[in-house]
mmCIF file of N, CA and C in Angstrom:
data_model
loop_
_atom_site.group_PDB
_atom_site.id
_atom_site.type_symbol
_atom_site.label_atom_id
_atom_site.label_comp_id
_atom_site.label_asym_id
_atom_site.label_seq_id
_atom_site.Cartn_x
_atom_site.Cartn_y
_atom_site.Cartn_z
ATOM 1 N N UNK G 11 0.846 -1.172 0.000
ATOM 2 C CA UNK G 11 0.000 0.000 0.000
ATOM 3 C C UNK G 11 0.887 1.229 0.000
ATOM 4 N N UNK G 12 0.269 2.432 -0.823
ATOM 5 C CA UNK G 12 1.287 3.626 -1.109
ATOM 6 C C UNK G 12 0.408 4.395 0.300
ATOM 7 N N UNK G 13 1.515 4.351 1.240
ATOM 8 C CA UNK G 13 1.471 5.384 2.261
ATOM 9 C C UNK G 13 1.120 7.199 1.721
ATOM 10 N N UNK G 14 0.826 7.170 0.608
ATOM 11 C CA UNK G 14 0.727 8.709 0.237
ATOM 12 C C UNK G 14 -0.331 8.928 -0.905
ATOM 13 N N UNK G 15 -0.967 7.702 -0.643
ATOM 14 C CA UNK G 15 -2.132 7.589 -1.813
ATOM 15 C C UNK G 15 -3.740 8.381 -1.249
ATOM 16 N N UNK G 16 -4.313 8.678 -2.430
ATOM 17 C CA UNK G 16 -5.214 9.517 -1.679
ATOM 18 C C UNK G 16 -6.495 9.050 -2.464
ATOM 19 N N UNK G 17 -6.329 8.621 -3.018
ATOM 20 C CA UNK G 17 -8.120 7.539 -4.293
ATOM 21 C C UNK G 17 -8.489 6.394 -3.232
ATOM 22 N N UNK G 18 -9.450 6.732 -3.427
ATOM 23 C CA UNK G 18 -10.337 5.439 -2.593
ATOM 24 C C UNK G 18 -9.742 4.086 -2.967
ATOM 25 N N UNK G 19 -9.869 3.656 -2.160
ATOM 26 C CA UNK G 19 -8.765 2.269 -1.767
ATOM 27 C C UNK G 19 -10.360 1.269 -1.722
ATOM 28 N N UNK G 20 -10.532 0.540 -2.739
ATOM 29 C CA UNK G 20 -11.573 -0.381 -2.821
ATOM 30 C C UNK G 20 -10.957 -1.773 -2.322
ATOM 31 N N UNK G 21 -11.618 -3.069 -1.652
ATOM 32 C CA UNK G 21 -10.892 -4.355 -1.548
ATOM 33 C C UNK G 21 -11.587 -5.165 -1.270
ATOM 34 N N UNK G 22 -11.841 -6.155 -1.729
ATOM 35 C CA UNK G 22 -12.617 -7.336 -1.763
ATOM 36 C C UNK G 22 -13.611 -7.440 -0.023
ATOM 37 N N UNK G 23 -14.758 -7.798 0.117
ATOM 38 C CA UNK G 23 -15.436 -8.415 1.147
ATOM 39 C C UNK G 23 -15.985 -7.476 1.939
ATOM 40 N N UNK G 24 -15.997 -6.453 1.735
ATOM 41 C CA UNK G 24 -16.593 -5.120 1.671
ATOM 42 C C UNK G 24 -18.577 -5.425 2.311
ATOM 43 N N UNK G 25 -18.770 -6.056 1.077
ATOM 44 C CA UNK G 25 -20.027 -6.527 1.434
ATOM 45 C C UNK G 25 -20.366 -7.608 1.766
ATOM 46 N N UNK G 26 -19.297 -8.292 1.937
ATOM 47 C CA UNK G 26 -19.127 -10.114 2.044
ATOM 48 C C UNK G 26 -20.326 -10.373 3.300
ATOM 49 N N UNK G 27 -19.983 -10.867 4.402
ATOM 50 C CA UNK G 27 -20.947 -11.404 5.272
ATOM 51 C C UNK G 27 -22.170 -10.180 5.877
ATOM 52 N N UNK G 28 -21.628 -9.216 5.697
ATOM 53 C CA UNK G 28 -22.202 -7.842 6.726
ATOM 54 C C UNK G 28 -23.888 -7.698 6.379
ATOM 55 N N UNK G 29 -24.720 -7.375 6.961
ATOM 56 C CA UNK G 29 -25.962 -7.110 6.361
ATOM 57 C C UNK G 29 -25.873 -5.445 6.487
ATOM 58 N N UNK G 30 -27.324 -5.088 5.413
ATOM 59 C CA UNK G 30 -26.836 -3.647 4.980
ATOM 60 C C UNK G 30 -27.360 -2.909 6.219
ATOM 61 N N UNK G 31 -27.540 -3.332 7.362
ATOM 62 C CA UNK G 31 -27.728 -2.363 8.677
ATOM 63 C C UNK G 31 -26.180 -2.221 8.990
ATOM 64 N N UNK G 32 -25.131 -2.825 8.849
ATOM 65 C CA UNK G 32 -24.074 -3.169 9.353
ATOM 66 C C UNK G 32 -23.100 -2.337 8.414
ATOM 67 N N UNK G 33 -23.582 -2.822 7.043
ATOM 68 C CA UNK G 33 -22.410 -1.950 5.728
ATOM 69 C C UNK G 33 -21.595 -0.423 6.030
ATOM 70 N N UNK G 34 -22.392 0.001 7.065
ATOM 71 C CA UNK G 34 -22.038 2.005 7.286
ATOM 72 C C UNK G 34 -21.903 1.771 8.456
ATOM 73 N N UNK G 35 -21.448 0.774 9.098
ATOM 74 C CA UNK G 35 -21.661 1.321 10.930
ATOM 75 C C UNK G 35 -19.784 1.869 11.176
ATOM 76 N N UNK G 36 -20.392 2.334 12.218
ATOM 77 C CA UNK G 36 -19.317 3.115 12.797
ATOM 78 C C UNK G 36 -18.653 2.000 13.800
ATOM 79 N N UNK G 37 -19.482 1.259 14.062
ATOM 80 C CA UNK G 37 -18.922 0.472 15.349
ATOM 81 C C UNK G 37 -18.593 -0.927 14.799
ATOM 82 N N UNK G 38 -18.738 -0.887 13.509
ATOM 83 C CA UNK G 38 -18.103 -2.501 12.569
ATOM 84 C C UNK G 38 -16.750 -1.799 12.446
ATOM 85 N N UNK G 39 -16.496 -0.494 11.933
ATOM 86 C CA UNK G 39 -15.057 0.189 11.331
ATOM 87 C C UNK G 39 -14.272 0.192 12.762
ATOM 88 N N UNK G 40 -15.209 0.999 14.001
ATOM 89 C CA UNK G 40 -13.778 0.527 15.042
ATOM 90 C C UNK G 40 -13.036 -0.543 15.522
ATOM 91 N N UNK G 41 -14.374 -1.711 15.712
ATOM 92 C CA UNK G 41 -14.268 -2.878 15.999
ATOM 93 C C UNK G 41 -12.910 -3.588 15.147
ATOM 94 N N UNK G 42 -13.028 -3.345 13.153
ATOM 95 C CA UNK G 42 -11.735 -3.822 12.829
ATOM 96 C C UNK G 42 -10.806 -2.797 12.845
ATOM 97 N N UNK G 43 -10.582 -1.747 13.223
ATOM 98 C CA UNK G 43 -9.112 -0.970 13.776
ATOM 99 C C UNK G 43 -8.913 -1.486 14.967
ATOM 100 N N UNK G 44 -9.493 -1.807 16.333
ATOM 101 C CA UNK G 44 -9.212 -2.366 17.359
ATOM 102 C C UNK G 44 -8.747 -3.523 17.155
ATOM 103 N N UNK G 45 -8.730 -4.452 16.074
ATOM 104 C CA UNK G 45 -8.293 -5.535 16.262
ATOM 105 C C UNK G 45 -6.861 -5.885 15.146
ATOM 106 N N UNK G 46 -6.488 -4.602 14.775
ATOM 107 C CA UNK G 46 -5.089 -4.645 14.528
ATOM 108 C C UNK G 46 -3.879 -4.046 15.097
ATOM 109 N N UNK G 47 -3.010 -4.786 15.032
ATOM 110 C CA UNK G 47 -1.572 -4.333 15.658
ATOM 111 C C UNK G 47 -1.073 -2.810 14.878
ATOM 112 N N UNK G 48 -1.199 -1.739 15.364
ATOM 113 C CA UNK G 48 -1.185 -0.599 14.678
ATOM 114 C C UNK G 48 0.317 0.158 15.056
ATOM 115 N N UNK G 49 1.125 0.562 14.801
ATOM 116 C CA UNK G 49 2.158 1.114 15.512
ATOM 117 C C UNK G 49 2.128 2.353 15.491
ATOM 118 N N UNK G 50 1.914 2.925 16.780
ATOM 119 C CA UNK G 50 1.279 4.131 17.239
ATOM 120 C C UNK G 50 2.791 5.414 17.476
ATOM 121 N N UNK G 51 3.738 4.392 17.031
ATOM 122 C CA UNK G 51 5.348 5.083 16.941
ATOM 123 C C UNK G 51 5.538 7.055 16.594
ATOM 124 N N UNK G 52 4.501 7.475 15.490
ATOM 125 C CA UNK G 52 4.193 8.713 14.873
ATOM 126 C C UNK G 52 2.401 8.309 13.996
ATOM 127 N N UNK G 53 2.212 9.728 13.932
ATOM 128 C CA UNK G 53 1.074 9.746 13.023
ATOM 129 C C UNK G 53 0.635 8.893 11.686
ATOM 130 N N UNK G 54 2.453 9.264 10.922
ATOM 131 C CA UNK G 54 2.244 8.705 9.964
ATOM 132 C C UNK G 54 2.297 7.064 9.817
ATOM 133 N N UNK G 55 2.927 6.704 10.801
ATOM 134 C CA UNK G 55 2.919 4.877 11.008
ATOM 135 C C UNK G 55 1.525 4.331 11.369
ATOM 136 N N UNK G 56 0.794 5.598 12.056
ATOM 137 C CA UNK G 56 -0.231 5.172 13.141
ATOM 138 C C UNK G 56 -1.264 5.078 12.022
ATOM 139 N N UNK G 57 -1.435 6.068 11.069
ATOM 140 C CA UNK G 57 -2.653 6.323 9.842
ATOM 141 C C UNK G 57 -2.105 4.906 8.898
ATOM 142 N N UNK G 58 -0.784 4.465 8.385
ATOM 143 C CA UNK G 58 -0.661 3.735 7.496
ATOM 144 C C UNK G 58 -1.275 2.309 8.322
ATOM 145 N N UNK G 59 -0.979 2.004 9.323
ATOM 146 C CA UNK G 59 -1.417 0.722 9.895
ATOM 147 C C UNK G 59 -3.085 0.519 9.709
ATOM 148 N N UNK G 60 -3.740 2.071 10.314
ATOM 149 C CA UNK G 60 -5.258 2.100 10.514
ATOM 150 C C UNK G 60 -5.733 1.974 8.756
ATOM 151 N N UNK G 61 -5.370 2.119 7.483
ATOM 152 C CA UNK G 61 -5.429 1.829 6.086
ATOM 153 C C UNK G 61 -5.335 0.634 5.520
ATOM 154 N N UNK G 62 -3.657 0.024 6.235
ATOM 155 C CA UNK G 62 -3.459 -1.655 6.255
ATOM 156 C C UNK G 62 -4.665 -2.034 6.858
ATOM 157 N N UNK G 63 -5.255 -2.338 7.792
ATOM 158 C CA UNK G 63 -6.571 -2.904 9.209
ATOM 159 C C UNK G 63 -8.384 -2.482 7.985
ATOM 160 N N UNK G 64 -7.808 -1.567 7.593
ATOM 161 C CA UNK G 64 -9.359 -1.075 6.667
ATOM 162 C C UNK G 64 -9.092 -1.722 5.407
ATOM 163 N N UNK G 65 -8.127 -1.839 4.693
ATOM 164 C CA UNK G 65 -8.256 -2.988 3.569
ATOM 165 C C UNK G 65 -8.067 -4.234 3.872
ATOM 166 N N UNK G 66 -7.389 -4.631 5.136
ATOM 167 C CA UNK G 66 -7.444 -5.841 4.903
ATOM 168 C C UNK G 66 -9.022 -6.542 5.261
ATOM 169 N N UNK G 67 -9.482 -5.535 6.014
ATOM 170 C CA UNK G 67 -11.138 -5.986 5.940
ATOM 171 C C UNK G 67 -11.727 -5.539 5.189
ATOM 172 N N UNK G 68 -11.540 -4.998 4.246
ATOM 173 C CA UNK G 68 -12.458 -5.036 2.417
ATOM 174 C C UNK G 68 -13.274 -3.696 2.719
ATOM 175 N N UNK G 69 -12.789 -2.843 3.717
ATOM 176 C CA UNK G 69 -13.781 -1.432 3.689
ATOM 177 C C UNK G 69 -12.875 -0.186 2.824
ATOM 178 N N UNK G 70 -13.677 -0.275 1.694
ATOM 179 C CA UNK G 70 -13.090 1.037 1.243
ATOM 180 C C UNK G 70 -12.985 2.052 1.956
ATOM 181 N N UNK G 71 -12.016 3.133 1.005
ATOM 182 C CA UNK G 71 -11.709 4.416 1.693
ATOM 183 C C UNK G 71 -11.056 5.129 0.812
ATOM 184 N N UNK G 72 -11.037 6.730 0.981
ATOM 185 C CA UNK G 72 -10.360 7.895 0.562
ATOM 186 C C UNK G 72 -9.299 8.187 1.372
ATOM 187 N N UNK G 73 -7.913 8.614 1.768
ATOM 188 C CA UNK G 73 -7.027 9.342 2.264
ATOM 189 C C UNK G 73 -7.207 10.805 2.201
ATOM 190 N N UNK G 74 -7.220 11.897 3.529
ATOM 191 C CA UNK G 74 -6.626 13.392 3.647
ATOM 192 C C UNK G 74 -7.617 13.442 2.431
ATOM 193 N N UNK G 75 -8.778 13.619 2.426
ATOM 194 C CA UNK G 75 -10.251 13.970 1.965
ATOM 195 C C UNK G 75 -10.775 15.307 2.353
ATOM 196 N N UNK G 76 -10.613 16.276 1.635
ATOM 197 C CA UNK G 76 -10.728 17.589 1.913
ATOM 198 C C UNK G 76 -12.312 18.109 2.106
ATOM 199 N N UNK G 77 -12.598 18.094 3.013
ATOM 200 C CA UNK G 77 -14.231 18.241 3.151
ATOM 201 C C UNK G 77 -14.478 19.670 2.919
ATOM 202 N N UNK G 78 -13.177 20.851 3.542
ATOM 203 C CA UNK G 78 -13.647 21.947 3.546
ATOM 204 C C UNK G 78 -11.912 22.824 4.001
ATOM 205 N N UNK G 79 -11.501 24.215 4.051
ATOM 206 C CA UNK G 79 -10.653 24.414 4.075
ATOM 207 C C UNK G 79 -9.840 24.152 5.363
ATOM 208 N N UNK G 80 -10.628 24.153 6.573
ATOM 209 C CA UNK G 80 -10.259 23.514 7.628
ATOM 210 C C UNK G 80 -10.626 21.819 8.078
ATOM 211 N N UNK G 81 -11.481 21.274 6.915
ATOM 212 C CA UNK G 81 -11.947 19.861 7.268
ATOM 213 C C UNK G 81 -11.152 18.815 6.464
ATOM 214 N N UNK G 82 -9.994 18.064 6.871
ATOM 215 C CA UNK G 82 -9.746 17.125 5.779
ATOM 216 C C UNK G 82 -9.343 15.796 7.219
ATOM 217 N N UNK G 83 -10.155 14.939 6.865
ATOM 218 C CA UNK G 83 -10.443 13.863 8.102
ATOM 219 C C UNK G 83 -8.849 13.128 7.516
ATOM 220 N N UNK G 84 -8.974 12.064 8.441
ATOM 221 C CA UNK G 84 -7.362 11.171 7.920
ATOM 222 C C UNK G 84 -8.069 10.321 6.946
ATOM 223 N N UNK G 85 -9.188 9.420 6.677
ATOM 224 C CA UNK G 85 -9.710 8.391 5.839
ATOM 225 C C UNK G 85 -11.859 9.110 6.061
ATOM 226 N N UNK G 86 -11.850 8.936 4.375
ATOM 227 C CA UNK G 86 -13.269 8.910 4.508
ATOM 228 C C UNK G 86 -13.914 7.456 4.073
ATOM 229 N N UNK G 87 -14.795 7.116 4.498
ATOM 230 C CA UNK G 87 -15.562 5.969 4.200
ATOM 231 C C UNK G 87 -16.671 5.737 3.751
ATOM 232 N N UNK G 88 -16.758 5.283 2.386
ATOM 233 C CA UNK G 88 -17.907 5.439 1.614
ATOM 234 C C UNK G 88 -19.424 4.525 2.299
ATOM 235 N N UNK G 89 -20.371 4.701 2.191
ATOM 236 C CA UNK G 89 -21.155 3.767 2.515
ATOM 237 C C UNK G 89 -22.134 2.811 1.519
ATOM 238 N N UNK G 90 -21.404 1.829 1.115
ATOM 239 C CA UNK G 90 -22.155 1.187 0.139
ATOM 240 C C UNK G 90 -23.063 1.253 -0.483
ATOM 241 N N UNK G 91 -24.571 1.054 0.415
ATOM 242 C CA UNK G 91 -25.760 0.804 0.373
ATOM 243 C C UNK G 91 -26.459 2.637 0.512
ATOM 244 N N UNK G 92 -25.431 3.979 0.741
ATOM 245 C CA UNK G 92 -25.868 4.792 0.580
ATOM 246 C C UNK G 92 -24.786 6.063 -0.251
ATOM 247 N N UNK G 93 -24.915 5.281 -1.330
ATOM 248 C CA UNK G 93 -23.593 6.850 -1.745
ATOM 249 C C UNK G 93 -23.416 8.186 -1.489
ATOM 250 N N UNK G 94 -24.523 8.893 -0.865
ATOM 251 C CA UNK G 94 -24.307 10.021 -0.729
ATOM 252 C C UNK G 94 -23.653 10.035 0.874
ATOM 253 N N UNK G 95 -23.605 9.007 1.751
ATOM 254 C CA UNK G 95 -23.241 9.082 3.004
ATOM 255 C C UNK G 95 -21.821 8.530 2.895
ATOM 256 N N UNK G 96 -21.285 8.942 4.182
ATOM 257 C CA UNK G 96 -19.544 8.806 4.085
ATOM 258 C C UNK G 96 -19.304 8.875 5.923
ATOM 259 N N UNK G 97 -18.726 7.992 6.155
ATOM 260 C CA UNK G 97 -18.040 8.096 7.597
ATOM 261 C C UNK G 97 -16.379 8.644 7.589
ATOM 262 N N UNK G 98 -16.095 9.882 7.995
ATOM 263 C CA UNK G 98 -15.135 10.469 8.093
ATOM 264 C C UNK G 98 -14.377 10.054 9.457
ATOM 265 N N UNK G 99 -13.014 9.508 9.684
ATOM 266 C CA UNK G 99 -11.775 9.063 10.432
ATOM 267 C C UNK G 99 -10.809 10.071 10.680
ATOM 268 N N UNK G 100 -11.075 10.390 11.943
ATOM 269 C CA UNK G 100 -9.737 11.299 12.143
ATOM 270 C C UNK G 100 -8.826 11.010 13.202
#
């Protein structure tokens, strides 16, 4: 994975077992960052690990997603089953 990539990062299983109450939750996305070994060493190790942990569980994402001139979250997260909705990671 390019630590400096900023296009939505698509990856398999995304929709695999999840039902679509589940596809956008906030508490499926922490649940798999909590359950990776993240190295919290600097920011930038700490964001590349939390990217590794979100693809390897098949949830897409955007990188440094500029919402507004003061808003650019670390990862935005598309929501499948609602395109106009997005869970923003900071």
């Amino acid at each position: 994975m390019d630590r400096g990539s900023r296009s939505v990062t698509h990856a398999a299983g995304w929709l695999g077992e999840q039902s679509s109450a589940e596809l956008c939750s906030p508490v499926l996305i922490v649940k798999r960052i909590a359950l990776a070994r993240v190295d919290l060493s600097s920011e930038k190790a700490m964001q590349y690990g939390i990217a590794v942990a979100l693809e390897s569980a098949g949830i897409p994402f955007e990188r440094e997603h500029r919402l507004s001139n003061e808003d650019i979250p670390d990862f935005l997260i598309p929501c499948p089953h609602a395109p106009t909705q997005w869970i923003a990671v900071e």
